[in-house]
PDB file of C-alpha atoms in Angstrom:
ATOM      1  CA  UNK A 169     -10.946 -88.140 173.397  1.00 46.00           C
ATOM      2  CA  UNK A 170     -14.114 -86.473 174.598  1.00 44.00           C
ATOM      3  CA  UNK A 171     -12.587 -83.132 173.659  1.00 44.00           C
ATOM      4  CA  UNK A 172     -12.060 -84.392 170.051  1.00 44.00           C
ATOM      5  CA  UNK A 173     -15.702 -85.626 169.982  1.00 43.00           C
ATOM      6  CA  UNK A 174     -16.853 -82.312 171.258  1.00 48.00           C
ATOM      7  CA  UNK A 175     -14.842 -80.525 168.620  1.00 45.00           C
ATOM      8  CA  UNK A 176     -16.210 -82.767 165.878  1.00 45.00           C
ATOM      9  CA  UNK A 177     -19.753 -82.168 167.122  1.00 46.00           C
ATOM     10  CA  UNK A 178     -19.027 -78.422 167.221  1.00 40.00           C
ATOM     11  CA  UNK A 179     -17.744 -78.445 163.596  1.00 42.00           C
ATOM     12  CA  UNK A 180     -20.673 -80.535 162.455  1.00 43.00           C
ATOM     13  CA  UNK A 181     -23.098 -78.254 164.170  1.00 43.00           C
ATOM     14  CA  UNK A 182     -21.433 -75.258 162.552  1.00 45.00           C
ATOM     15  CA  UNK A 183     -21.621 -76.841 159.089  1.00 40.00           C
ATOM     16  CA  UNK A 184     -25.269 -77.583 159.630  1.00 42.00           C
ATOM     17  CA  UNK A 185     -25.949 -74.082 160.810  1.00 40.00           C
ATOM     18  CA  UNK A 186     -24.172 -72.660 157.744  1.00 42.00           C
ATOM     19  CA  UNK A 187     -26.170 -74.909 155.461  1.00 43.00           C
ATOM     20  CA  UNK A 188     -29.580 -74.342 157.013  1.00 42.00           C
ATOM     21  CA  UNK A 189     -30.086 -70.774 155.638  1.00 43.00           C
ATOM     22  CA  UNK A 190     -29.440 -72.117 152.120  1.00 39.00           C
ATOM     23  CA  UNK A 191     -31.946 -74.983 152.522  1.00 38.00           C
ATOM     24  CA  UNK A 192     -34.444 -72.655 154.064  1.00 38.00           C
ATOM     25  CA  UNK A 193     -33.993 -70.143 151.231  1.00 36.00           C
ATOM     26  CA  UNK A 194     -34.639 -72.971 148.694  1.00 39.00           C
ATOM     27  CA  UNK A 195     -37.743 -74.128 150.581  1.00 40.00           C
ATOM     28  CA  UNK A 196     -39.118 -70.598 150.891  1.00 38.00           C
ATOM     29  CA  UNK A 197     -38.432 -69.828 147.260  1.00 40.00           C
ATOM     30  CA  UNK A 198     -40.552 -72.760 146.259  1.00 48.00           C
ATOM     31  CA  UNK A 199     -43.299 -71.938 148.843  1.00 53.00           C
ATOM     32  CA  UNK A 200     -43.264 -68.305 147.629  1.00 87.00           C
ATOM     33  CA  UNK A 201     -45.000 -69.348 144.397  1.00 95.00           C
ATOM     34  CA  UNK A 202     -47.346 -67.854 143.536  1.00 97.00           C
ATOM     35  CA  UNK A 203     -46.320 -64.452 144.903  1.00 96.00           C
ATOM     36  CA  UNK A 204     -48.818 -62.445 142.862  1.00 96.00           C
ATOM     37  CA  UNK A 205     -51.848 -62.901 140.594  1.00 97.00           C
ATOM     38  CA  UNK A 206     -51.592 -65.423 137.733  1.00 98.00           C
ATOM     39  CA  UNK A 207     -52.328 -64.582 134.091  1.00 98.00           C
ATOM     40  CA  UNK A 208     -53.902 -67.424 132.088  1.00 98.00           C
ATOM     41  CA  UNK A 209     -53.719 -66.454 128.439  1.00 98.00           C
ATOM     42  CA  UNK A 210     -56.404 -68.274 126.362  1.00 97.00           C
ATOM     43  CA  UNK A 211     -55.316 -68.126 122.705  1.00 93.00           C
ATOM     44  CA  UNK A 212     -58.966 -68.452 121.386  1.00 89.00           C
ATOM     45  CA  UNK A 213     -61.946 -66.102 121.674  1.00 87.00           C
ATOM     46  CA  UNK A 214     -64.229 -65.804 124.737  1.00 89.00           C
ATOM     47  CA  UNK A 215     -67.236 -68.088 124.881  1.00 86.00           C
ATOM     48  CA  UNK A 216     -65.837 -71.058 123.133  1.00 85.00           C
ATOM     49  CA  UNK A 217     -64.833 -74.454 124.515  1.00 89.00           C
ATOM     50  CA  UNK A 218     -61.199 -73.523 125.125  1.00 93.00           C
ATOM     51  CA  UNK A 219     -62.205 -70.291 126.954  1.00 94.00           C
ATOM     52  CA  UNK A 220     -64.779 -72.023 129.180  1.00 94.00           C
ATOM     53  CA  UNK A 221     -62.225 -74.658 130.144  1.00 97.00           C
ATOM     54  CA  UNK A 222     -59.639 -71.959 130.914  1.00 97.00           C
ATOM     55  CA  UNK A 223     -62.139 -70.146 133.184  1.00 98.00           C
ATOM     56  CA  UNK A 224     -63.284 -73.270 135.015  1.00 98.00           C
ATOM     57  CA  UNK A 225     -59.783 -74.429 135.734  1.00 98.00           C
ATOM     58  CA  UNK A 226     -58.609 -70.930 136.464  1.00 98.00           C
ATOM     59  CA  UNK A 227     -61.349 -70.575 139.171  1.00 98.00           C
ATOM     60  CA  UNK A 228     -60.127 -73.809 140.655  1.00 98.00           C
ATOM     61  CA  UNK A 229     -56.502 -72.616 140.719  1.00 98.00           C
ATOM     62  CA  UNK A 230     -57.553 -69.382 142.269  1.00 98.00           C
ATOM     63  CA  UNK A 231     -59.370 -71.117 145.146  1.00 98.00           C
ATOM     64  CA  UNK A 232     -56.517 -73.510 145.771  1.00 98.00           C
ATOM     65  CA  UNK A 233     -53.671 -70.945 145.652  1.00 97.00           C
ATOM     66  CA  UNK A 234     -55.594 -68.034 147.275  1.00 97.00           C
ATOM     67  CA  UNK A 235     -54.491 -65.858 144.387  1.00 97.00           C
ATOM     68  CA  UNK A 236     -56.372 -64.142 141.564  1.00 98.00           C
ATOM     69  CA  UNK A 237     -56.255 -65.935 138.239  1.00 98.00           C
ATOM     70  CA  UNK A 238     -56.973 -63.495 135.396  1.00 98.00           C
ATOM     71  CA  UNK A 239     -58.145 -65.016 132.011  1.00 98.00           C
ATOM     72  CA  UNK A 240     -56.919 -63.036 129.111  1.00 97.00           C
ATOM     73  CA  UNK A 241     -58.207 -63.892 125.575  1.00 96.00           C
ATOM     74  CA  UNK A 242     -55.414 -63.251 123.051  1.00 94.00           C
ATOM     75  CA  UNK A 243     -57.020 -64.818 119.939  1.00 90.00           C
ATOM     76  CA  UNK A 244     -55.821 -64.806 116.357  1.00 87.00           C
ATOM     77  CA  UNK A 245     -53.567 -66.598 113.888  1.00 88.00           C
ATOM     78  CA  UNK A 246     -54.588 -70.168 115.025  1.00 86.00           C
ATOM     79  CA  UNK A 247     -53.635 -69.423 118.585  1.00 91.00           C
ATOM     80  CA  UNK A 248     -50.093 -68.221 117.757  1.00 94.00           C
ATOM     81  CA  UNK A 249     -50.575 -64.630 119.033  1.00 95.00           C
ATOM     82  CA  UNK A 250     -51.387 -65.630 122.587  1.00 97.00           C
ATOM     83  CA  UNK A 251     -48.847 -68.565 122.586  1.00 97.00           C
ATOM     84  CA  UNK A 252     -45.985 -66.304 121.459  1.00 98.00           C
ATOM     85  CA  UNK A 253     -46.758 -63.969 124.385  1.00 98.00           C
ATOM     86  CA  UNK A 254     -46.566 -66.790 126.900  1.00 98.00           C
ATOM     87  CA  UNK A 255     -43.368 -67.994 125.311  1.00 98.00           C
ATOM     88  CA  UNK A 256     -41.829 -64.610 125.939  1.00 97.00           C
ATOM     89  CA  UNK A 257     -43.074 -64.258 129.484  1.00 98.00           C
ATOM     90  CA  UNK A 258     -40.946 -64.503 132.615  1.00 97.00           C
ATOM     91  CA  UNK A 259     -40.640 -68.253 133.390  1.00 98.00           C
ATOM     92  CA  UNK A 260     -41.832 -67.975 137.015  1.00 97.00           C
ATOM     93  CA  UNK A 261     -45.181 -69.746 136.941  1.00 97.00           C
ATOM     94  CA  UNK A 262     -47.264 -66.641 136.839  1.00 98.00           C
ATOM     95  CA  UNK A 263     -48.130 -66.828 133.132  1.00 98.00           C
ATOM     96  CA  UNK A 264     -49.956 -69.903 131.789  1.00 98.00           C
ATOM     97  CA  UNK A 265     -51.165 -70.677 128.260  1.00 98.00           C
ATOM     98  CA  UNK A 266     -54.430 -72.486 127.523  1.00 98.00           C
ATOM     99  CA  UNK A 267     -54.727 -73.591 123.911  1.00 96.00           C
ATOM    100  CA  UNK A 268     -55.469 -76.538 121.632  1.00 92.00           C
ATOM    101  CA  UNK A 269     -53.602 -79.071 119.479  1.00 91.00           C
ATOM    102  CA  UNK A 270     -53.649 -76.800 116.410  1.00 88.00           C
ATOM    103  CA  UNK A 271     -51.431 -74.447 118.411  1.00 92.00           C
ATOM    104  CA  UNK A 272     -49.251 -77.019 119.945  1.00 95.00           C
ATOM    105  CA  UNK A 273     -48.927 -79.402 116.958  1.00 93.00           C
ATOM    106  CA  UNK A 274     -50.144 -77.924 113.603  1.00 91.00           C
ATOM    107  CA  UNK A 275     -48.769 -74.404 113.568  1.00 92.00           C
ATOM    108  CA  UNK A 276     -45.324 -75.697 112.890  1.00 92.00           C
ATOM    109  CA  UNK A 277     -46.668 -77.060 109.626  1.00 91.00           C
ATOM    110  CA  UNK A 278     -49.148 -74.264 108.771  1.00 89.00           C
ATOM    111  CA  UNK A 279     -46.968 -71.299 109.564  1.00 93.00           C
ATOM    112  CA  UNK A 280     -43.472 -70.139 108.511  1.00 91.00           C
ATOM    113  CA  UNK A 281     -42.915 -68.358 111.709  1.00 93.00           C
ATOM    114  CA  UNK A 282     -45.598 -68.704 114.308  1.00 94.00           C
ATOM    115  CA  UNK A 283     -43.494 -66.698 116.790  1.00 96.00           C
ATOM    116  CA  UNK A 284     -42.581 -69.602 119.101  1.00 97.00           C
ATOM    117  CA  UNK A 285     -41.159 -73.091 119.072  1.00 96.00           C
ATOM    118  CA  UNK A 286     -43.352 -75.388 121.163  1.00 96.00           C
ATOM    119  CA  UNK A 287     -40.455 -77.732 122.058  1.00 94.00           C
ATOM    120  CA  UNK A 288     -37.841 -75.035 122.795  1.00 97.00           C
ATOM    121  CA  UNK A 289     -39.998 -72.257 124.358  1.00 98.00           C
ATOM    122  CA  UNK A 290     -42.839 -74.011 126.236  1.00 98.00           C
ATOM    123  CA  UNK A 291     -43.355 -76.786 128.734  1.00 98.00           C
ATOM    124  CA  UNK A 292     -46.685 -78.685 128.551  1.00 98.00           C
ATOM    125  CA  UNK A 293     -48.259 -79.081 131.980  1.00 98.00           C
ATOM    126  CA  UNK A 294     -51.534 -80.854 131.467  1.00 98.00           C
ATOM    127  CA  UNK A 295     -53.885 -81.838 128.600  1.00 98.00           C
ATOM    128  CA  UNK A 296     -57.544 -82.828 128.243  1.00 98.00           C
ATOM    129  CA  UNK A 297     -57.805 -85.361 125.338  1.00 96.00           C
ATOM    130  CA  UNK A 298     -60.207 -84.278 122.700  1.00 92.00           C
ATOM    131  CA  UNK A 299     -63.743 -85.693 122.454  1.00 89.00           C
ATOM    132  CA  UNK A 300     -64.894 -87.603 119.410  1.00 91.00           C
ATOM    133  CA  UNK A 301     -65.698 -85.240 116.550  1.00 95.00           C
ATOM    134  CA  UNK A 302     -68.936 -85.986 114.707  1.00 97.00           C
ATOM    135  CA  UNK A 303     -69.324 -86.323 111.018  1.00 98.00           C
ATOM    136  CA  UNK A 304     -72.784 -85.093 110.246  1.00 98.00           C
ATOM    137  CA  UNK A 305     -74.574 -85.295 106.853  1.00 98.00           C
ATOM    138  CA  UNK A 306     -77.490 -83.161 105.712  1.00 97.00           C
ATOM    139  CA  UNK A 307     -80.581 -85.221 106.591  1.00 96.00           C
ATOM    140  CA  UNK A 308     -81.851 -84.934 102.976  1.00 95.00           C
ATOM    141  CA  UNK A 309     -79.124 -87.242 101.727  1.00 97.00           C
ATOM    142  CA  UNK A 310     -80.185 -90.207 103.804  1.00 97.00           C
ATOM    143  CA  UNK A 311     -76.583 -91.006 104.851  1.00 98.00           C
ATOM    144  CA  UNK A 312     -76.424 -93.410 107.897  1.00 97.00           C
ATOM    145  CA  UNK A 313     -72.898 -94.664 107.894  1.00 98.00           C
ATOM    146  CA  UNK A 314     -69.452 -94.380 106.198  1.00 98.00           C
ATOM    147  CA  UNK A 315     -70.449 -96.738 103.298  1.00 98.00           C
ATOM    148  CA  UNK A 316     -73.507 -94.569 102.559  1.00 98.00           C
ATOM    149  CA  UNK A 317     -71.253 -91.463 102.522  1.00 98.00           C
ATOM    150  CA  UNK A 318     -68.758 -93.041 100.056  1.00 98.00           C
ATOM    151  CA  UNK A 319     -71.658 -94.180  97.829  1.00 98.00           C
ATOM    152  CA  UNK A 320     -73.213 -90.760  97.972  1.00 98.00           C
ATOM    153  CA  UNK A 321     -69.865 -88.987  97.110  1.00 97.00           C
ATOM    154  CA  UNK A 322     -69.312 -91.279  94.208  1.00 97.00           C
ATOM    155  CA  UNK A 323     -72.773 -90.916  92.751  1.00 96.00           C
ATOM    156  CA  UNK A 324     -72.950 -87.119  93.156  1.00 94.00           C
ATOM    157  CA  UNK A 325     -69.491 -86.416  91.825  1.00 91.00           C
ATOM    158  CA  UNK A 326     -68.568 -83.885  94.425  1.00 91.00           C
ATOM    159  CA  UNK A 327     -69.297 -83.253  98.148  1.00 96.00           C
ATOM    160  CA  UNK A 328     -69.230 -79.963  99.922  1.00 97.00           C
ATOM    161  CA  UNK A 329     -67.655 -80.738 103.354  1.00 98.00           C
ATOM    162  CA  UNK A 330     -67.415 -78.043 106.035  1.00 97.00           C
ATOM    163  CA  UNK A 331     -64.472 -77.462 108.323  1.00 94.00           C
ATOM    164  CA  UNK A 332     -63.971 -74.917 110.985  1.00 88.00           C
ATOM    165  CA  UNK A 333     -60.515 -73.815 109.649  1.00 85.00           C
ATOM    166  CA  UNK A 334     -57.887 -74.790 107.167  1.00 85.00           C
ATOM    167  CA  UNK A 335     -55.522 -77.366 108.555  1.00 87.00           C
ATOM    168  CA  UNK A 336     -57.987 -78.504 111.174  1.00 89.00           C
ATOM    169  CA  UNK A 337     -58.948 -82.098 112.038  1.00 93.00           C
ATOM    170  CA  UNK A 338     -61.940 -81.957 109.635  1.00 95.00           C
ATOM    171  CA  UNK A 339     -59.671 -80.733 106.869  1.00 95.00           C
ATOM    172  CA  UNK A 340     -57.263 -83.579 107.433  1.00 95.00           C
ATOM    173  CA  UNK A 341     -60.173 -86.089 107.646  1.00 97.00           C
ATOM    174  CA  UNK A 342     -61.435 -84.897 104.258  1.00 97.00           C
ATOM    175  CA  UNK A 343     -57.936 -85.481 102.769  1.00 97.00           C
ATOM    176  CA  UNK A 344     -57.587 -88.925 104.205  1.00 97.00           C
ATOM    177  CA  UNK A 345     -61.089 -90.039 102.999  1.00 98.00           C
ATOM    178  CA  UNK A 346     -60.262 -88.675  99.533  1.00 97.00           C
ATOM    179  CA  UNK A 347     -57.073 -90.690  99.412  1.00 96.00           C
ATOM    180  CA  UNK A 348     -58.510 -93.986 100.709  1.00 97.00           C
ATOM    181  CA  UNK A 349     -61.763 -94.018  98.681  1.00 97.00           C
ATOM    182  CA  UNK A 350     -60.788 -91.864  95.632  1.00 97.00           C
ATOM    183  CA  UNK A 351     -63.554 -89.279  96.341  1.00 97.00           C
ATOM    184  CA  UNK A 352     -64.031 -85.741  95.076  1.00 97.00           C
ATOM    185  CA  UNK A 353     -64.622 -83.714  98.310  1.00 97.00           C
ATOM    186  CA  UNK A 354     -64.401 -79.937  98.379  1.00 97.00           C
ATOM    187  CA  UNK A 355     -63.390 -78.551 101.822  1.00 97.00           C
ATOM    188  CA  UNK A 356     -65.336 -75.373 102.704  1.00 97.00           C
ATOM    189  CA  UNK A 357     -63.456 -73.512 105.404  1.00 93.00           C
ATOM    190  CA  UNK A 358     -65.325 -71.357 107.997  1.00 90.00           C
ATOM    191  CA  UNK A 359     -64.044 -69.224 110.810  1.00 82.00           C
ATOM    192  CA  UNK A 360     -65.242 -71.473 113.653  1.00 83.00           C
ATOM    193  CA  UNK A 361     -67.877 -74.002 114.214  1.00 88.00           C
ATOM    194  CA  UNK A 362     -70.964 -71.826 114.557  1.00 87.00           C
ATOM    195  CA  UNK A 363     -70.939 -70.534 110.954  1.00 92.00           C
ATOM    196  CA  UNK A 364     -70.068 -74.004 109.744  1.00 94.00           C
ATOM    197  CA  UNK A 365     -73.112 -75.618 111.313  1.00 94.00           C
ATOM    198  CA  UNK A 366     -75.175 -72.695 109.999  1.00 94.00           C
ATOM    199  CA  UNK A 367     -73.964 -73.725 106.530  1.00 95.00           C
ATOM    200  CA  UNK A 368     -75.226 -77.212 107.030  1.00 96.00           C
ATOM    201  CA  UNK A 369     -78.604 -75.949 108.418  1.00 95.00           C
ATOM    202  CA  UNK A 370     -79.013 -73.689 105.394  1.00 94.00           C
ATOM    203  CA  UNK A 371     -78.243 -76.437 102.934  1.00 93.00           C
ATOM    204  CA  UNK A 372     -74.993 -75.128 101.452  1.00 95.00           C
ATOM    205  CA  UNK A 373     -73.053 -78.025 102.959  1.00 97.00           C
ATOM    206  CA  UNK A 374     -73.573 -81.786 102.327  1.00 98.00           C
ATOM    207  CA  UNK A 375     -71.474 -82.741 105.431  1.00 98.00           C
ATOM    208  CA  UNK A 376     -69.807 -80.994 108.342  1.00 98.00           C
ATOM    209  CA  UNK A 377     -67.540 -82.201 111.107  1.00 97.00           C
ATOM    210  CA  UNK A 378     -67.135 -80.845 114.574  1.00 93.00           C
ATOM    211  CA  UNK A 379     -67.822 -81.207 118.325  1.00 92.00           C
ATOM    212  CA  UNK A 380     -70.874 -82.845 119.894  1.00 92.00           C
ATOM    213  CA  UNK A 381     -71.974 -79.771 121.690  1.00 91.00           C
ATOM    214  CA  UNK A 382     -71.741 -77.363 118.763  1.00 90.00           C
ATOM    215  CA  UNK A 383     -73.478 -79.896 116.455  1.00 93.00           C
ATOM    216  CA  UNK A 384     -76.658 -79.858 118.469  1.00 92.00           C
ATOM    217  CA  UNK A 385     -78.046 -76.945 116.509  1.00 86.00           C
ATOM    218  CA  UNK A 386     -78.204 -79.218 113.439  1.00 90.00           C
ATOM    219  CA  UNK A 387     -79.119 -82.509 115.242  1.00 92.00           C
ATOM    220  CA  UNK A 388     -82.002 -81.086 117.334  1.00 89.00           C
ATOM    221  CA  UNK A 389     -83.638 -79.625 114.318  1.00 83.00           C
ATOM    222  CA  UNK A 390     -83.389 -83.005 112.470  1.00 88.00           C
ATOM    223  CA  UNK A 391     -81.434 -81.247 109.727  1.00 91.00           C
ATOM    224  CA  UNK A 392     -78.375 -83.419 110.228  1.00 96.00           C
ATOM    225  CA  UNK A 393     -77.637 -87.133 110.668  1.00 97.00           C
ATOM    226  CA  UNK A 394     -74.456 -88.388 112.486  1.00 98.00           C
ATOM    227  CA  UNK A 395     -72.972 -91.132 110.427  1.00 98.00           C
ATOM    228  CA  UNK A 396     -69.473 -91.529 112.073  1.00 98.00           C
ATOM    229  CA  UNK A 397     -67.191 -90.123 114.713  1.00 97.00           C
ATOM    230  CA  UNK A 398     -63.506 -89.340 114.097  1.00 96.00           C
ATOM    231  CA  UNK A 399     -61.420 -91.447 116.493  1.00 93.00           C
ATOM    232  CA  UNK A 400     -63.300 -92.248 119.629  1.00 93.00           C
ATOM    233  CA  UNK A 401     -66.860 -93.152 120.647  1.00 93.00           C
ATOM    234  CA  UNK A 402     -69.143 -90.425 122.103  1.00 93.00           C
ATOM    235  CA  UNK A 403     -70.976 -91.628 125.218  1.00 91.00           C
ATOM    236  CA  UNK A 404     -74.120 -89.801 124.206  1.00 92.00           C
ATOM    237  CA  UNK A 405     -74.183 -91.572 120.872  1.00 95.00           C
ATOM    238  CA  UNK A 406     -73.102 -95.165 121.708  1.00 95.00           C
ATOM    239  CA  UNK A 407     -74.515 -96.634 118.483  1.00 96.00           C
ATOM    240  CA  UNK A 408     -72.415 -94.409 116.143  1.00 97.00           C
ATOM    241  CA  UNK A 409     -69.183 -96.119 115.137  1.00 97.00           C
ATOM    242  CA  UNK A 410     -65.774 -94.529 114.720  1.00 97.00           C
ATOM    243  CA  UNK A 411     -64.206 -94.105 111.286  1.00 98.00           C
ATOM    244  CA  UNK A 412     -61.703 -96.969 111.969  1.00 97.00           C
ATOM    245  CA  UNK A 413     -64.619 -99.226 113.107  1.00 98.00           C
ATOM    246  CA  UNK A 414     -66.200 -98.536 109.687  1.00 98.00           C
ATOM    247  CA  UNK A 415     -63.072 -99.355 107.716  1.00 98.00           C
ATOM    248  CA  UNK A 416     -61.187 -96.088 107.441  1.00 98.00           C
ATOM    249  CA  UNK A 417     -57.529 -96.841 107.810  1.00 97.00           C
ATOM    250  CA  UNK A 418     -55.579 -93.555 108.058  1.00 97.00           C
ATOM    251  CA  UNK A 419     -53.269 -93.190 111.069  1.00 96.00           C
ATOM    252  CA  UNK A 420     -54.896 -89.831 111.691  1.00 97.00           C
ATOM    253  CA  UNK A 421     -58.093 -91.579 112.752  1.00 96.00           C
ATOM    254  CA  UNK A 422     -56.163 -92.862 115.889  1.00 92.00           C
ATOM    255  CA  UNK A 423     -55.391 -89.461 117.336  1.00 95.00           C
ATOM    256  CA  UNK A 424     -57.612 -87.449 119.694  1.00 90.00           C
ATOM    257  CA  UNK A 425     -56.168 -83.935 119.783  1.00 91.00           C
ATOM    258  CA  UNK A 426     -56.432 -82.017 123.035  1.00 95.00           C
ATOM    259  CA  UNK A 427     -56.840 -78.814 124.963  1.00 96.00           C
ATOM    260  CA  UNK A 428     -53.859 -78.101 127.093  1.00 97.00           C
ATOM    261  CA  UNK A 429     -51.891 -75.807 129.413  1.00 98.00           C
ATOM    262  CA  UNK A 430     -48.260 -74.786 129.084  1.00 98.00           C
ATOM    263  CA  UNK A 431     -45.783 -72.403 130.740  1.00 98.00           C
ATOM    264  CA  UNK A 432     -42.510 -70.873 129.528  1.00 98.00           C
ATOM    265  CA  UNK A 433     -39.752 -73.392 129.110  1.00 97.00           C
ATOM    266  CA  UNK A 434     -37.463 -72.363 132.059  1.00 97.00           C
ATOM    267  CA  UNK A 435     -40.260 -72.469 134.647  1.00 98.00           C
ATOM    268  CA  UNK A 436     -38.911 -74.260 137.670  1.00 97.00           C
ATOM    269  CA  UNK A 437     -39.866 -77.992 137.697  1.00 97.00           C
ATOM    270  CA  UNK A 438     -41.350 -77.868 141.268  1.00 97.00           C
ATOM    271  CA  UNK A 439     -43.796 -75.213 139.995  1.00 98.00           C
ATOM    272  CA  UNK A 440     -44.613 -77.228 136.923  1.00 98.00           C
ATOM    273  CA  UNK A 441     -45.236 -80.299 139.013  1.00 98.00           C
ATOM    274  CA  UNK A 442     -47.433 -78.442 141.437  1.00 98.00           C
ATOM    275  CA  UNK A 443     -49.443 -76.908 138.642  1.00 98.00           C
ATOM    276  CA  UNK A 444     -49.925 -80.311 136.989  1.00 98.00           C
ATOM    277  CA  UNK A 445     -51.200 -81.845 140.222  1.00 98.00           C
ATOM    278  CA  UNK A 446     -53.586 -78.950 140.626  1.00 98.00           C
ATOM    279  CA  UNK A 447     -54.996 -79.512 137.134  1.00 98.00           C
ATOM    280  CA  UNK A 448     -55.631 -83.171 137.926  1.00 98.00           C
ATOM    281  CA  UNK A 449     -57.201 -82.300 141.234  1.00 98.00           C
ATOM    282  CA  UNK A 450     -59.461 -79.906 139.374  1.00 98.00           C
ATOM    283  CA  UNK A 451     -61.226 -82.822 137.754  1.00 98.00           C
ATOM    284  CA  UNK A 452     -63.250 -83.286 140.958  1.00 98.00           C
ATOM    285  CA  UNK A 453     -64.406 -79.688 141.223  1.00 98.00           C
ATOM    286  CA  UNK A 454     -68.086 -79.343 140.450  1.00 98.00           C
ATOM    287  CA  UNK A 455     -67.702 -76.405 138.023  1.00 97.00           C
ATOM    288  CA  UNK A 456     -64.936 -78.167 136.124  1.00 98.00           C
ATOM    289  CA  UNK A 457     -66.938 -81.454 135.977  1.00 98.00           C
ATOM    290  CA  UNK A 458     -69.876 -79.549 134.558  1.00 97.00           C
ATOM    291  CA  UNK A 459     -67.774 -78.002 131.730  1.00 96.00           C
ATOM    292  CA  UNK A 460     -66.122 -81.383 130.932  1.00 96.00           C
ATOM    293  CA  UNK A 461     -69.599 -83.019 130.810  1.00 94.00           C
ATOM    294  CA  UNK A 462     -71.068 -80.226 128.587  1.00 91.00           C
ATOM    295  CA  UNK A 463     -68.342 -80.881 125.964  1.00 91.00           C
ATOM    296  CA  UNK A 464     -68.218 -84.652 126.530  1.00 91.00           C
ATOM    297  CA  UNK A 465     -64.545 -84.515 127.508  1.00 94.00           C
ATOM    298  CA  UNK A 466     -62.322 -86.717 129.558  1.00 94.00           C
ATOM    299  CA  UNK A 467     -60.554 -85.520 132.710  1.00 97.00           C
ATOM    300  CA  UNK A 468     -57.276 -83.586 132.629  1.00 98.00           C
ATOM    301  CA  UNK A 469     -54.105 -85.652 132.603  1.00 98.00           C
ATOM    302  CA  UNK A 470     -50.945 -85.267 134.773  1.00 98.00           C
ATOM    303  CA  UNK A 471     -47.565 -84.086 133.477  1.00 98.00           C
ATOM    304  CA  UNK A 472     -46.198 -87.492 132.447  1.00 98.00           C
ATOM    305  CA  UNK A 473     -49.282 -88.718 130.733  1.00 98.00           C
ATOM    306  CA  UNK A 474     -49.856 -85.360 128.999  1.00 98.00           C
ATOM    307  CA  UNK A 475     -46.330 -85.305 127.494  1.00 98.00           C
ATOM    308  CA  UNK A 476     -46.566 -88.943 126.449  1.00 97.00           C
ATOM    309  CA  UNK A 477     -49.807 -88.149 124.593  1.00 97.00           C
ATOM    310  CA  UNK A 478     -48.148 -85.097 122.993  1.00 97.00           C
ATOM    311  CA  UNK A 479     -45.133 -87.147 121.794  1.00 97.00           C
ATOM    312  CA  UNK A 480     -47.337 -89.959 120.534  1.00 95.00           C
ATOM    313  CA  UNK A 481     -49.671 -87.801 118.441  1.00 95.00           C
ATOM    314  CA  UNK A 482     -47.127 -85.237 117.256  1.00 96.00           C
ATOM    315  CA  UNK A 483     -45.652 -87.169 114.327  1.00 96.00           C
ATOM    316  CA  UNK A 484     -49.064 -88.236 113.071  1.00 96.00           C
ATOM    317  CA  UNK A 485     -50.467 -84.701 113.155  1.00 95.00           C
ATOM    318  CA  UNK A 486     -47.353 -83.364 111.365  1.00 94.00           C
ATOM    319  CA  UNK A 487     -47.359 -86.062 108.723  1.00 95.00           C
ATOM    320  CA  UNK A 488     -51.110 -85.663 108.131  1.00 95.00           C
ATOM    321  CA  UNK A 489     -50.839 -81.924 108.033  1.00 92.00           C
ATOM    322  CA  UNK A 490     -47.944 -81.931 105.511  1.00 93.00           C
ATOM    323  CA  UNK A 491     -49.953 -84.326 103.273  1.00 94.00           C
ATOM    324  CA  UNK A 492     -52.508 -81.465 102.808  1.00 92.00           C
ATOM    325  CA  UNK A 493     -49.916 -79.698 100.626  1.00 89.00           C
ATOM    326  CA  UNK A 494     -50.661 -76.322 101.970  1.00 85.00           C
ATOM    327  CA  UNK A 495     -48.051 -73.563 101.693  1.00 83.00           C
ATOM    328  CA  UNK A 496     -47.142 -72.239 105.162  1.00 85.00           C
ATOM    329  CA  UNK A 497     -48.306 -68.621 105.603  1.00 83.00           C
TER     330      UNK A 497
END
């Protein structure tokens, strides 16, 4: 009897011994990431909000992983150039994309072939919900709220309204306001926020819409007056109501947009999960906190919350973008 027990113990021990190398190989494979420096491709130019977020979070990752994180700016074509490069990269966790909702959501509407399919080629890791975008009128018009804007637009016949690109949140906002109130609003598209706010300062625009930080050039010179925010309140301007609070009813005025990070689709889930946890942990890093505060942004979300926000906002962005009637390029 004892011999049989000993034999069983021997066989069990042998099976365990055979299995152990496999288990250890799996563990070491996970622990081996990252095995070299990480490329974080920012699909927008250096110096802007997306770039500064990429650099702040990249520095945190470098400290935590003890690996170099190299930020590469691959701008152009509404973020599609850098995004397509990440989509083609080896799915091993060493190439990460940093981009914005236009890239993740709107390019499928705006472009015939952006070079990637967000749902098939990329996995979203973490997002930072967008801050409330300000609607700012030239101070000479005396516009204090949405009702004032509607009255001004009706009385003047046409309003020149600045956006920082075709298909952007300001462009969609113009379209939704036109539909609800029957207004004549001419979108004036710029290549970025800086020249758009210059247009407001110089008097060629009646209204412009963009981020709190970039709008300071107009607000600090008393050339512009904030009369609404797009979808959420801005802490620095607690008295300014959102468009929905002032009676605007479009579904688009419920979405926030976001800045986010993604990796190639086949990246191992343990690596994705570890990255997502690191992005959330970065919220407590002093440098990251300073950048978030500068742009009046909320903290980065984890994997589950990020993907739920993406799935919730996707149909609204697509429907609103299609309503612009633009031909994909």
